[in-house]
XYZ file of C-alpha atoms in Angstrom:
146
model
C 16.488 1.554 -125.551
C 12.856 1.494 -126.674
C 10.597 4.454 -127.283
C 7.500 4.526 -125.042
C 4.381 3.712 -127.084
C 6.372 2.429 -130.084
C 4.610 -0.950 -130.020
C 1.172 0.723 -130.076
C 2.214 2.916 -132.998
C 3.497 -0.153 -134.890
C 0.171 -1.923 -134.298
C -1.809 1.054 -135.596
C 0.432 1.367 -138.661
C 0.013 -2.351 -139.381
C -3.789 -2.020 -139.361
C -3.640 1.086 -141.593
C -1.350 -0.694 -144.071
C -3.639 -3.738 -144.156
C -6.599 -1.559 -145.186
C -4.523 0.449 -147.681
C -3.203 -2.721 -149.323
C -6.676 -4.260 -149.665
C -9.110 -1.653 -151.033
C -11.552 -4.427 -151.965
C -12.239 -4.828 -148.267
C -14.170 -1.563 -148.545
C -16.379 -2.814 -151.401
C -20.156 -2.722 -150.881
C -23.153 -3.314 -153.169
C -25.627 -0.516 -153.933
C -28.823 -0.378 -155.954
C -28.810 1.682 -159.147
C -31.858 2.971 -160.989
C -32.732 5.609 -163.530
C -34.080 6.559 -166.909
C -32.489 7.367 -170.249
C -34.026 9.365 -173.076
C -35.953 12.535 -173.737
C -39.192 10.819 -172.678
C -37.509 8.430 -170.203
C -38.092 5.616 -172.678
C -35.358 3.406 -171.194
C -35.462 2.240 -167.586
C -32.269 1.202 -165.774
C -31.978 -1.114 -162.780
C -29.089 -3.008 -161.289
C -26.626 -3.478 -158.504
C -23.273 -1.737 -158.368
C -20.235 -2.451 -156.252
C -18.886 0.632 -154.516
C -15.203 0.837 -153.722
C -14.047 3.762 -151.610
C -11.102 5.623 -153.119
C -9.073 8.577 -151.931
C -10.856 11.231 -154.029
C -14.349 9.680 -153.796
C -15.665 6.279 -154.837
C -15.814 3.942 -157.824
C -18.987 2.091 -158.799
C -19.189 -0.819 -161.223
C -21.620 -3.554 -162.074
C -24.140 -4.988 -164.474
C -27.407 -3.209 -165.110
C -30.501 -4.013 -167.125
C -31.816 -1.511 -169.654
C -35.495 -1.972 -170.447
C -37.308 -0.075 -173.194
C -40.577 1.143 -171.691
C -41.517 3.673 -174.384
C -44.689 3.620 -176.450
C -42.848 2.463 -179.574
C -42.293 -1.078 -178.267
C -44.042 -2.758 -181.229
C -42.410 -6.177 -180.853
C -42.695 -6.317 -177.072
C -40.353 -5.056 -174.409
C -36.732 -4.750 -175.500
C -34.190 -5.508 -172.798
C -30.387 -5.218 -172.790
C -27.628 -6.004 -170.336
C -24.927 -3.389 -169.896
C -21.826 -2.817 -167.829
C -21.695 0.453 -165.871
C -18.472 1.933 -164.488
C -18.499 5.252 -162.637
C -16.115 7.434 -160.683
C -17.695 9.760 -158.171
C -16.467 13.005 -156.727
C -18.390 15.340 -154.434
C -19.850 17.232 -157.414
C -20.436 14.588 -160.106
C -20.430 11.051 -161.447
C -18.490 10.247 -164.628
C -18.048 6.976 -166.394
C -19.062 4.577 -169.135
C -22.040 2.448 -170.045
C -20.891 -0.492 -172.176
C -23.396 -2.499 -174.229
C -22.824 -5.147 -176.904
C -23.442 -2.644 -179.691
C -22.214 0.638 -178.175
C -20.124 2.346 -175.525
C -21.415 5.578 -174.009
C -19.953 8.265 -171.774
C -21.964 9.396 -168.744
C -21.646 12.696 -166.908
C -24.124 13.237 -164.072
C -24.104 16.084 -161.580
C -26.301 17.536 -158.879
C -28.355 15.944 -156.147
C -31.093 14.860 -158.602
C -28.680 12.711 -160.619
C -29.392 14.464 -163.929
C -26.884 14.473 -166.736
C -26.026 13.429 -170.260
C -25.265 10.159 -171.989
C -23.115 10.446 -175.123
C -22.835 7.399 -177.364
C -21.148 6.762 -180.730
C -23.805 8.769 -182.557
C -22.406 11.829 -180.782
C -25.841 13.018 -179.699
C -26.266 13.859 -176.009
C -29.274 12.114 -174.473
C -30.660 12.990 -171.015
C -30.025 10.513 -168.220
C -31.256 10.393 -164.628
C -29.217 8.079 -162.441
C -29.657 7.408 -158.749
C -27.464 5.194 -156.617
C -29.396 4.004 -153.584
C -28.647 2.489 -150.236
C -26.400 -0.494 -149.703
C -28.000 -3.794 -150.659
C -27.724 -6.500 -148.016
C -28.164 -10.210 -148.561
C -29.879 -12.111 -145.791
C -28.991 -15.722 -145.088
C -32.495 -16.722 -146.311
C -31.838 -15.041 -149.694
C -29.073 -17.448 -150.627
C -29.676 -19.700 -153.619
C -27.745 -22.630 -152.144
C -29.874 -22.979 -149.000
C -31.200 -26.396 -148.047
C -34.675 -27.103 -146.561
């Protein structure tokens, strides 16, 4: 004896389990930008991958830090860093990892303001905004042929 609608329920459960087993299927790329420092002397830009999680979302990716302050005597200093964040409705928390340091980030509020704490132990202001999803058009591909 079969239960009416059992096959439909099994189909729905199969789809739900497929998405639960493959969270990477929810990954999207987002732009990231901001400033670090009391006078916003470091500019941040990059692309982060967003993965939806049960309590919020995780963001990770490589960003470029560019010193844009007045004290750039030997030209513009630029660093690559790895950014990993966990978001909840009220805040972003995570780490900024550079070759010479690892910093903790706590950002809250709609303006993306917060603090960056590195090995020196001093809290430095940070403004961090995560923008809209970044899409890649077919014409943007590097491997295209004329």
